[in-house]
Short mmCIF file of N, CA and C in Angstrom, two decimals:
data_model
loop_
_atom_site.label_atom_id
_atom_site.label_comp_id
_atom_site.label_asym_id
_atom_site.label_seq_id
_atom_site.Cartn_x
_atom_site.Cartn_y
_atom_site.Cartn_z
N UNK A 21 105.65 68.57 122.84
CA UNK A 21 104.25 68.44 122.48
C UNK A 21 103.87 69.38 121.35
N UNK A 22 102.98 69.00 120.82
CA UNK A 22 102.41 69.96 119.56
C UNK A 22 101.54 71.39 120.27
N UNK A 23 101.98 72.17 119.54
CA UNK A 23 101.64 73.65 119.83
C UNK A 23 99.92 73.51 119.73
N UNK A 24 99.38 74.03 120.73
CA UNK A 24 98.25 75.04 120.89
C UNK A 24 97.72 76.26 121.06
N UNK A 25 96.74 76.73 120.35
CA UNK A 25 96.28 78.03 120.54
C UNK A 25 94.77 78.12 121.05
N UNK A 26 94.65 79.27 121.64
CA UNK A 26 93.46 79.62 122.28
C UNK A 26 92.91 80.77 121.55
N UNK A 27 91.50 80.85 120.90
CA UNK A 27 91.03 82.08 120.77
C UNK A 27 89.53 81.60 120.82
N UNK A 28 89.05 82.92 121.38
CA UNK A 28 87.62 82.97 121.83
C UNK A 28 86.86 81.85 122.74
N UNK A 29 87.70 81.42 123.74
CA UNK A 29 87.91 80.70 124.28
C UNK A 29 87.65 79.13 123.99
N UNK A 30 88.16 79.28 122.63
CA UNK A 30 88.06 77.31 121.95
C UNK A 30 89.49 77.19 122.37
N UNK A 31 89.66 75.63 122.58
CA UNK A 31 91.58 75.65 122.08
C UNK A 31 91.64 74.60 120.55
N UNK A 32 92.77 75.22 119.68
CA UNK A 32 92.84 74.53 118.85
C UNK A 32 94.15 73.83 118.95
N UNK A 33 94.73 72.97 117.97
CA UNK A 33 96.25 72.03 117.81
C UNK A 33 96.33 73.61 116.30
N UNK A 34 98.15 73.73 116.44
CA UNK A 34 98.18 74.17 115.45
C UNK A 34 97.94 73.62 113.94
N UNK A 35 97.97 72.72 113.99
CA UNK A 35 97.03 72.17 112.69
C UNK A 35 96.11 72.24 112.22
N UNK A 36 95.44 72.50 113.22
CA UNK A 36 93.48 73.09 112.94
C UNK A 36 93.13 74.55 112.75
N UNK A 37 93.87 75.51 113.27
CA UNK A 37 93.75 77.10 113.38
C UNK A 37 94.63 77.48 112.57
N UNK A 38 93.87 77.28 111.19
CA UNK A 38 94.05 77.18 109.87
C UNK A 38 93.14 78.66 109.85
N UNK A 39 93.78 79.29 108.14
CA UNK A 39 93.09 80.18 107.93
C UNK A 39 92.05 79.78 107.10
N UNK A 40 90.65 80.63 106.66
CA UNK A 40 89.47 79.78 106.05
C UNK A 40 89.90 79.50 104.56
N UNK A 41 90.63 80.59 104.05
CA UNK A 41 90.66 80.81 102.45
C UNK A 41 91.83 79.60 101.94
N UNK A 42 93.19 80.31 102.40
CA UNK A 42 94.85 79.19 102.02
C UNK A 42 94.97 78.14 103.29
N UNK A 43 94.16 77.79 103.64
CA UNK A 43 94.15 76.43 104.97
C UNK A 43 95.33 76.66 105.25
N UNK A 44 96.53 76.91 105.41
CA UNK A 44 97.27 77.28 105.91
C UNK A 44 97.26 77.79 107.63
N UNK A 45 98.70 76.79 108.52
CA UNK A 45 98.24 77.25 110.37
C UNK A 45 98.54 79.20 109.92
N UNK A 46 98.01 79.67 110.86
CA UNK A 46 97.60 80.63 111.43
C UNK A 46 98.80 81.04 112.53
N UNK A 47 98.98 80.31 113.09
CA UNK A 47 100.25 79.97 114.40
C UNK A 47 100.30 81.40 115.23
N UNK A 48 101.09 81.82 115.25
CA UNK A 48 100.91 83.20 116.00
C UNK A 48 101.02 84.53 115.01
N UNK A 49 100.56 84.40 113.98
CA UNK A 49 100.77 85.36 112.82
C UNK A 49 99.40 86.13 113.31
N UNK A 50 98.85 87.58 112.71
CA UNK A 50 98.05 88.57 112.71
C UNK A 50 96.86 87.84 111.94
N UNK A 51 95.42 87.73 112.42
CA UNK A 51 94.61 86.88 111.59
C UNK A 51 93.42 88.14 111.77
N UNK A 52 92.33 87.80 111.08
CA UNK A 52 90.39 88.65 111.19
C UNK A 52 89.61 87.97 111.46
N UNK A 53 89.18 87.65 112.25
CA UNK A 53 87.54 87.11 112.72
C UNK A 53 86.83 87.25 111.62
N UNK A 54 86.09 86.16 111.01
CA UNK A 54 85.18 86.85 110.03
C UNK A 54 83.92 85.53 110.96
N UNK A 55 82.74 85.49 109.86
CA UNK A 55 81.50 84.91 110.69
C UNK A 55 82.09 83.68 111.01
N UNK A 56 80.87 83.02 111.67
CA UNK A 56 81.32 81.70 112.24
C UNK A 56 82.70 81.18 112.22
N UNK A 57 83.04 81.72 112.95
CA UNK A 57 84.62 81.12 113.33
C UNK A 57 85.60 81.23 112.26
N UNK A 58 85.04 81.48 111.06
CA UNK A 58 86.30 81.36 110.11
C UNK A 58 87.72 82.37 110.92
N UNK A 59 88.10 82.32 110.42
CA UNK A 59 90.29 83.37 110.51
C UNK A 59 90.45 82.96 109.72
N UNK A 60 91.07 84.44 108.98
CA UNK A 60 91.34 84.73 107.63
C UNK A 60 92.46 85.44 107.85
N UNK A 61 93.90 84.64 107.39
CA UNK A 61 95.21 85.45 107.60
C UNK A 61 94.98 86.80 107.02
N UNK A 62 96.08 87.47 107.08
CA UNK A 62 96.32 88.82 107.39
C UNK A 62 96.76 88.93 105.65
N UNK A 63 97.40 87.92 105.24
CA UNK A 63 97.40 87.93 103.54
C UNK A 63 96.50 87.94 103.41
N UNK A 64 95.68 87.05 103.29
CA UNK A 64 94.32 86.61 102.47
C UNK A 64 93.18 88.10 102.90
N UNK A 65 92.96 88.39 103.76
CA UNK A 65 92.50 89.31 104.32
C UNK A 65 92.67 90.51 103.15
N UNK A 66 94.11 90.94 103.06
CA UNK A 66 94.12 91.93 102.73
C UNK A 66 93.83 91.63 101.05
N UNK A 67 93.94 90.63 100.46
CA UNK A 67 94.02 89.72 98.77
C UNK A 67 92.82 90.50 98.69
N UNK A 68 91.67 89.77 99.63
CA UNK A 68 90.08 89.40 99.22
C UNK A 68 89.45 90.41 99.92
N UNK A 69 89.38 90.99 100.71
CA UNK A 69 88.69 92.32 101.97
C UNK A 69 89.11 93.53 101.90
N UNK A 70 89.96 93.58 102.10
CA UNK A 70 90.63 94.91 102.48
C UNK A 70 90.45 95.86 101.72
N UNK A 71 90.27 97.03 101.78
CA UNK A 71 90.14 98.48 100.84
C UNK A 71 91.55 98.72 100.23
N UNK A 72 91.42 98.76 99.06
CA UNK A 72 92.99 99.24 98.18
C UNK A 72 92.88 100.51 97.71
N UNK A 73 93.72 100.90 97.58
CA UNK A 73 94.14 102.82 97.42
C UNK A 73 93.63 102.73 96.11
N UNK A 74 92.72 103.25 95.26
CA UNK A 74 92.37 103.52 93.84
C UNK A 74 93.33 103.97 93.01
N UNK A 75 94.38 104.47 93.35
CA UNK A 75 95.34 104.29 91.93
C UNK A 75 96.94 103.66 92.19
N UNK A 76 97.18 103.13 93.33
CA UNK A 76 98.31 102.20 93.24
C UNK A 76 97.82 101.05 93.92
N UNK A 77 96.38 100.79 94.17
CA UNK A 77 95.98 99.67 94.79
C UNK A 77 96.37 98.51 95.74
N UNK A 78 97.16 99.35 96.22
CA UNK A 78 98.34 98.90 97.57
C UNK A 78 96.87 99.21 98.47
N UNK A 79 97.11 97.87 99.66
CA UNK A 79 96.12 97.52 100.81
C UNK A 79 96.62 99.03 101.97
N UNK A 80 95.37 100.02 102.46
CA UNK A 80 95.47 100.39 103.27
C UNK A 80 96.27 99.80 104.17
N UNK A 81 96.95 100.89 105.02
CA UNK A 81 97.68 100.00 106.11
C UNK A 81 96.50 99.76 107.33
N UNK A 82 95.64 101.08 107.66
CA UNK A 82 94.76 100.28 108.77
C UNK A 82 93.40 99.65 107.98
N UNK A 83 93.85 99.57 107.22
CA UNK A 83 92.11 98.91 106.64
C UNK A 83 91.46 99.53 106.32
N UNK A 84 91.58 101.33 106.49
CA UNK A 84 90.44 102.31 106.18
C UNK A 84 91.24 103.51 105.30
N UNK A 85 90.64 104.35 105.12
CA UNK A 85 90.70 105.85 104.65
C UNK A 85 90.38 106.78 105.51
N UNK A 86 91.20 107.43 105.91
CA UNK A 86 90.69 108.48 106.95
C UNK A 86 89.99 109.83 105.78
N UNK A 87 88.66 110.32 106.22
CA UNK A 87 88.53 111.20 105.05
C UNK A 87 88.98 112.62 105.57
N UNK A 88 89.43 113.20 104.29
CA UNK A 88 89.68 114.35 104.49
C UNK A 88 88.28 115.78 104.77
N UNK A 89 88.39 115.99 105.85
CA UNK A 89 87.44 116.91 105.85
C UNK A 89 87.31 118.76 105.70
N UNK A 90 86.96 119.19 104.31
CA UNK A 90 87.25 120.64 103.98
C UNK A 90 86.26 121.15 104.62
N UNK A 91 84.95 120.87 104.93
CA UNK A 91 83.53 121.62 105.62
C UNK A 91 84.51 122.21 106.29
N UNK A 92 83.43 123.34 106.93
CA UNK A 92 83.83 124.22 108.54
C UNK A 92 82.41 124.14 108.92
N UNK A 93 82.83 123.85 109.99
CA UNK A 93 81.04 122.93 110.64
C UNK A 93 81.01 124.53 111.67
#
């Protein structure tokens, strides 16, 4: 039978749980919730969203910048 997935409790056919941007299945790869239902692979995600390092502009690995903090509180 053709593969299904479950998220947020819809079920989809892998044909449909497509990502929003490269329609491309999704299948069991790392995806982002963005509004209304879109999933946005974990490429595309990082292409179009993601924070890039300002001078080798390589995608954070968690998505953020931890800041460095010099204060003494």
């Amino acid at each position: 039978g053709m593969q299904k997935f479950e998220y947020n409790g819809k079920r989809y056919h892998n044909a449909c749980f497509l990502c929003a941007i490269c329609q491309k299945p999704i299948g069991n790869n790392s995806f982002v919730p963005r509004e209304e239902d879109q999933l946005i692979c974990m490429p595309c995600y990082n292409e179009n969203f993601a924070q890039k390092c300002g001078k080798c502009a390589d995608v954070s690995r968690n998505n953020f910048f931890p800041r460095l903090l010099t204060d003494k509180v």
